Amino acid sequence: MTATSFPRALLLAAIASVALIGAARADIVGRESDITELRLGQKIYVDDGSCPAGQIKEVSGMRLTAAGVERSKKCVDRKGKR
Protein backbone atom coordinates (compact mmCIF):
# COMPACT_ATOMS: atom_id res chain seq x y z
CA MET A 1 0.00 0.00 0.00
CA THR A 2 1.35 3.42 -0.86
CA ALA A 3 1.41 6.35 1.53
CA THR A 4 -1.46 8.10 -0.30
CA SER A 5 -3.75 5.09 -0.57
CA PHE A 6 -3.83 4.39 3.20
CA PRO A 7 -5.70 7.61 4.16
CA ARG A 8 -8.11 7.05 1.27
CA ALA A 9 -8.83 3.48 2.41
CA LEU A 10 -9.31 4.69 5.98
CA LEU A 11 -11.77 7.36 4.81
CA LEU A 12 -13.74 4.82 2.74
CA ALA A 13 -13.89 2.43 5.71
CA ALA A 14 -15.22 5.22 7.94
CA ILE A 15 -17.91 6.17 5.41
CA ALA A 16 -18.96 2.52 5.02
CA SER A 17 -19.25 2.01 8.79
CA VAL A 18 -21.39 5.15 9.19
CA ALA A 19 -23.67 3.93 6.39
CA LEU A 20 -24.09 0.52 8.04
CA ILE A 21 -24.87 2.06 11.42
CA GLY A 22 -27.54 4.25 9.84
CA ALA A 23 -29.11 1.26 8.10
CA ALA A 24 -29.22 -0.78 11.31
CA ARG A 25 -30.93 1.96 13.32
CA ALA A 26 -34.61 1.30 13.88
CA ASP A 27 -37.13 4.07 13.36
CA ILE A 28 -39.49 4.96 16.21
CA VAL A 29 -42.64 6.98 15.54
CA GLY A 30 -45.40 8.20 17.83
CA ARG A 31 -48.41 7.06 15.77
CA GLU A 32 -48.92 4.30 13.25
CA SER A 33 -50.34 6.87 10.82
CA ASP A 34 -46.86 8.49 10.76
CA ILE A 35 -45.58 5.51 8.73
CA THR A 36 -45.82 6.76 5.16
CA GLU A 37 -43.81 4.12 3.32
CA LEU A 38 -42.91 0.62 4.50
CA ARG A 39 -40.52 -1.63 2.59
CA LEU A 40 -40.30 -5.42 2.68
CA GLY A 41 -38.39 -6.52 5.78
CA GLN A 42 -38.32 -3.03 7.28
CA LYS A 43 -39.25 -2.72 10.97
CA ILE A 44 -40.65 0.45 12.49
CA TYR A 45 -41.50 0.78 16.16
CA VAL A 46 -44.64 2.68 17.18
CA ASP A 47 -44.68 4.19 20.68
CA ASP A 48 -48.41 4.91 20.96
CA GLY A 49 -49.08 3.26 24.34
CA SER A 50 -51.16 0.43 22.87
CA CYS A 51 -48.83 -2.30 24.19
CA PRO A 52 -48.31 -3.38 27.82
CA ALA A 53 -45.68 -1.70 29.99
CA GLY A 54 -42.13 -2.54 28.88
CA GLN A 55 -43.22 -3.32 25.31
CA ILE A 56 -43.50 -1.39 22.06
CA LYS A 57 -45.48 -2.08 18.87
CA GLU A 58 -43.38 -3.41 15.97
CA VAL A 59 -44.77 -2.86 12.45
CA SER A 60 -42.91 -4.76 9.73
CA GLY A 61 -43.30 -5.23 6.00
CA MET A 62 -44.15 -8.91 5.55
CA ARG A 63 -45.00 -9.64 1.92
CA LEU A 64 -45.77 -7.90 -1.33
CA THR A 65 -49.40 -7.98 -2.46
CA ALA A 66 -51.24 -6.35 -5.35
CA ALA A 67 -52.27 -3.55 -2.97
CA GLY A 68 -48.69 -2.97 -1.74
CA VAL A 69 -46.66 -4.19 1.21
CA GLU A 70 -48.65 -6.16 3.78
CA ARG A 71 -47.99 -5.07 7.37
CA SER A 72 -47.54 -7.24 10.42
CA LYS A 73 -48.06 -5.75 13.91
CA LYS A 74 -47.02 -7.20 17.25
CA CYS A 75 -45.91 -6.06 20.69
CA VAL A 76 -42.25 -6.77 21.44
CA ASP A 77 -39.99 -6.13 24.42
CA ARG A 78 -38.62 -2.60 24.52
CA LYS A 79 -34.83 -2.62 24.28
CA GLY A 80 -32.81 0.05 26.02
CA LYS A 81 -33.98 2.94 28.13
CA ARG A 82 -36.99 5.00 27.20
PDB file of C-alpha atoms in Angstrom:
ATOM      1  CA  MET A   1       0.000   0.000   0.000  1.00  0.00           C
ATOM      2  CA  THR A   2       1.351   3.419  -0.859  1.00  0.00           C
ATOM      3  CA  ALA A   3       1.408   6.352   1.525  1.00  0.00           C
ATOM      4  CA  THR A   4      -1.457   8.104  -0.298  1.00  0.00           C
ATOM      5  CA  SER A   5      -3.752   5.090  -0.569  1.00  0.00           C
ATOM      6  CA  PHE A   6      -3.833   4.394   3.200  1.00  0.00           C
ATOM      7  CA  PRO A   7      -5.703   7.610   4.156  1.00  0.00           C
ATOM      8  CA  ARG A   8      -8.114   7.054   1.266  1.00  0.00           C
ATOM      9  CA  ALA A   9      -8.825   3.483   2.408  1.00  0.00           C
ATOM     10  CA  LEU A  10      -9.311   4.694   5.981  1.00  0.00           C
ATOM     11  CA  LEU A  11     -11.773   7.357   4.809  1.00  0.00           C
ATOM     12  CA  LEU A  12     -13.737   4.823   2.737  1.00  0.00           C
ATOM     13  CA  ALA A  13     -13.888   2.434   5.706  1.00  0.00           C
ATOM     14  CA  ALA A  14     -15.218   5.218   7.941  1.00  0.00           C
ATOM     15  CA  ILE A  15     -17.908   6.168   5.413  1.00  0.00           C
ATOM     16  CA  ALA A  16     -18.958   2.523   5.019  1.00  0.00           C
ATOM     17  CA  SER A  17     -19.249   2.008   8.787  1.00  0.00           C
ATOM     18  CA  VAL A  18     -21.393   5.147   9.188  1.00  0.00           C
ATOM     19  CA  ALA A  19     -23.671   3.926   6.388  1.00  0.00           C
ATOM     20  CA  LEU A  20     -24.088   0.522   8.042  1.00  0.00           C
ATOM     21  CA  ILE A  21     -24.867   2.058  11.418  1.00  0.00           C
ATOM     22  CA  GLY A  22     -27.542   4.250   9.837  1.00  0.00           C
ATOM     23  CA  ALA A  23     -29.106   1.265   8.100  1.00  0.00           C
ATOM     24  CA  ALA A  24     -29.219  -0.776  11.313  1.00  0.00           C
ATOM     25  CA  ARG A  25     -30.930   1.956  13.324  1.00  0.00           C
ATOM     26  CA  ALA A  26     -34.612   1.295  13.878  1.00  0.00           C
ATOM     27  CA  ASP A  27     -37.128   4.070  13.363  1.00  0.00           C
ATOM     28  CA  ILE A  28     -39.491   4.964  16.209  1.00  0.00           C
ATOM     29  CA  VAL A  29     -42.642   6.979  15.536  1.00  0.00           C
ATOM     30  CA  GLY A  30     -45.403   8.203  17.833  1.00  0.00           C
ATOM     31  CA  ARG A  31     -48.407   7.058  15.765  1.00  0.00           C
ATOM     32  CA  GLU A  32     -48.925   4.305  13.249  1.00  0.00           C
ATOM     33  CA  SER A  33     -50.341   6.869  10.820  1.00  0.00           C
ATOM     34  CA  ASP A  34     -46.859   8.487  10.760  1.00  0.00           C
ATOM     35  CA  ILE A  35     -45.585   5.505   8.728  1.00  0.00           C
ATOM     36  CA  THR A  36     -45.818   6.761   5.160  1.00  0.00           C
ATOM     37  CA  GLU A  37     -43.813   4.117   3.325  1.00  0.00           C
ATOM     38  CA  LEU A  38     -42.908   0.622   4.503  1.00  0.00           C
ATOM     39  CA  ARG A  39     -40.519  -1.632   2.590  1.00  0.00           C
ATOM     40  CA  LEU A  40     -40.296  -5.419   2.682  1.00  0.00           C
ATOM     41  CA  GLY A  41     -38.394  -6.519   5.776  1.00  0.00           C
ATOM     42  CA  GLN A  42     -38.320  -3.028   7.282  1.00  0.00           C
ATOM     43  CA  LYS A  43     -39.254  -2.716  10.971  1.00  0.00           C
ATOM     44  CA  ILE A  44     -40.652   0.450  12.489  1.00  0.00           C
ATOM     45  CA  TYR A  45     -41.502   0.778  16.159  1.00  0.00           C
ATOM     46  CA  VAL A  46     -44.635   2.683  17.184  1.00  0.00           C
ATOM     47  CA  ASP A  47     -44.679   4.191  20.678  1.00  0.00           C
ATOM     48  CA  ASP A  48     -48.410   4.912  20.961  1.00  0.00           C
ATOM     49  CA  GLY A  49     -49.085   3.265  24.337  1.00  0.00           C
ATOM     50  CA  SER A  50     -51.162   0.426  22.872  1.00  0.00           C
ATOM     51  CA  CYS A  51     -48.827  -2.300  24.191  1.00  0.00           C
ATOM     52  CA  PRO A  52     -48.313  -3.382  27.825  1.00  0.00           C
ATOM     53  CA  ALA A  53     -45.676  -1.702  29.992  1.00  0.00           C
ATOM     54  CA  GLY A  54     -42.133  -2.537  28.881  1.00  0.00           C
ATOM     55  CA  GLN A  55     -43.219  -3.316  25.310  1.00  0.00           C
ATOM     56  CA  ILE A  56     -43.499  -1.388  22.063  1.00  0.00           C
ATOM     57  CA  LYS A  57     -45.484  -2.082  18.867  1.00  0.00           C
ATOM     58  CA  GLU A  58     -43.384  -3.414  15.966  1.00  0.00           C
ATOM     59  CA  VAL A  59     -44.768  -2.863  12.453  1.00  0.00           C
ATOM     60  CA  SER A  60     -42.914  -4.763   9.735  1.00  0.00           C
ATOM     61  CA  GLY A  61     -43.304  -5.232   5.995  1.00  0.00           C
ATOM     62  CA  MET A  62     -44.151  -8.914   5.551  1.00  0.00           C
ATOM     63  CA  ARG A  63     -45.002  -9.643   1.922  1.00  0.00           C
ATOM     64  CA  LEU A  64     -45.768  -7.896  -1.329  1.00  0.00           C
ATOM     65  CA  THR A  65     -49.396  -7.981  -2.461  1.00  0.00           C
ATOM     66  CA  ALA A  66     -51.245  -6.352  -5.346  1.00  0.00           C
ATOM     67  CA  ALA A  67     -52.271  -3.548  -2.968  1.00  0.00           C
ATOM     68  CA  GLY A  68     -48.695  -2.969  -1.739  1.00  0.00           C
ATOM     69  CA  VAL A  69     -46.660  -4.193   1.210  1.00  0.00           C
ATOM     70  CA  GLU A  70     -48.648  -6.163   3.777  1.00  0.00           C
ATOM     71  CA  ARG A  71     -47.987  -5.067   7.367  1.00  0.00           C
ATOM     72  CA  SER A  72     -47.538  -7.240  10.424  1.00  0.00           C
ATOM     73  CA  LYS A  73     -48.063  -5.749  13.906  1.00  0.00           C
ATOM     74  CA  LYS A  74     -47.022  -7.199  17.253  1.00  0.00           C
ATOM     75  CA  CYS A  75     -45.906  -6.057  20.691  1.00  0.00           C
ATOM     76  CA  VAL A  76     -42.246  -6.770  21.441  1.00  0.00           C
ATOM     77  CA  ASP A  77     -39.993  -6.125  24.419  1.00  0.00           C
ATOM     78  CA  ARG A  78     -38.625  -2.599  24.517  1.00  0.00           C
ATOM     79  CA  LYS A  79     -34.834  -2.619  24.275  1.00  0.00           C
ATOM     80  CA  GLY A  80     -32.811   0.047  26.025  1.00  0.00           C
ATOM     81  CA  LYS A  81     -33.983   2.943  28.129  1.00  0.00           C
ATOM     82  CA  ARG A  82     -36.989   4.999  27.200  1.00  0.00           C
TER      83      ARG A  82
END
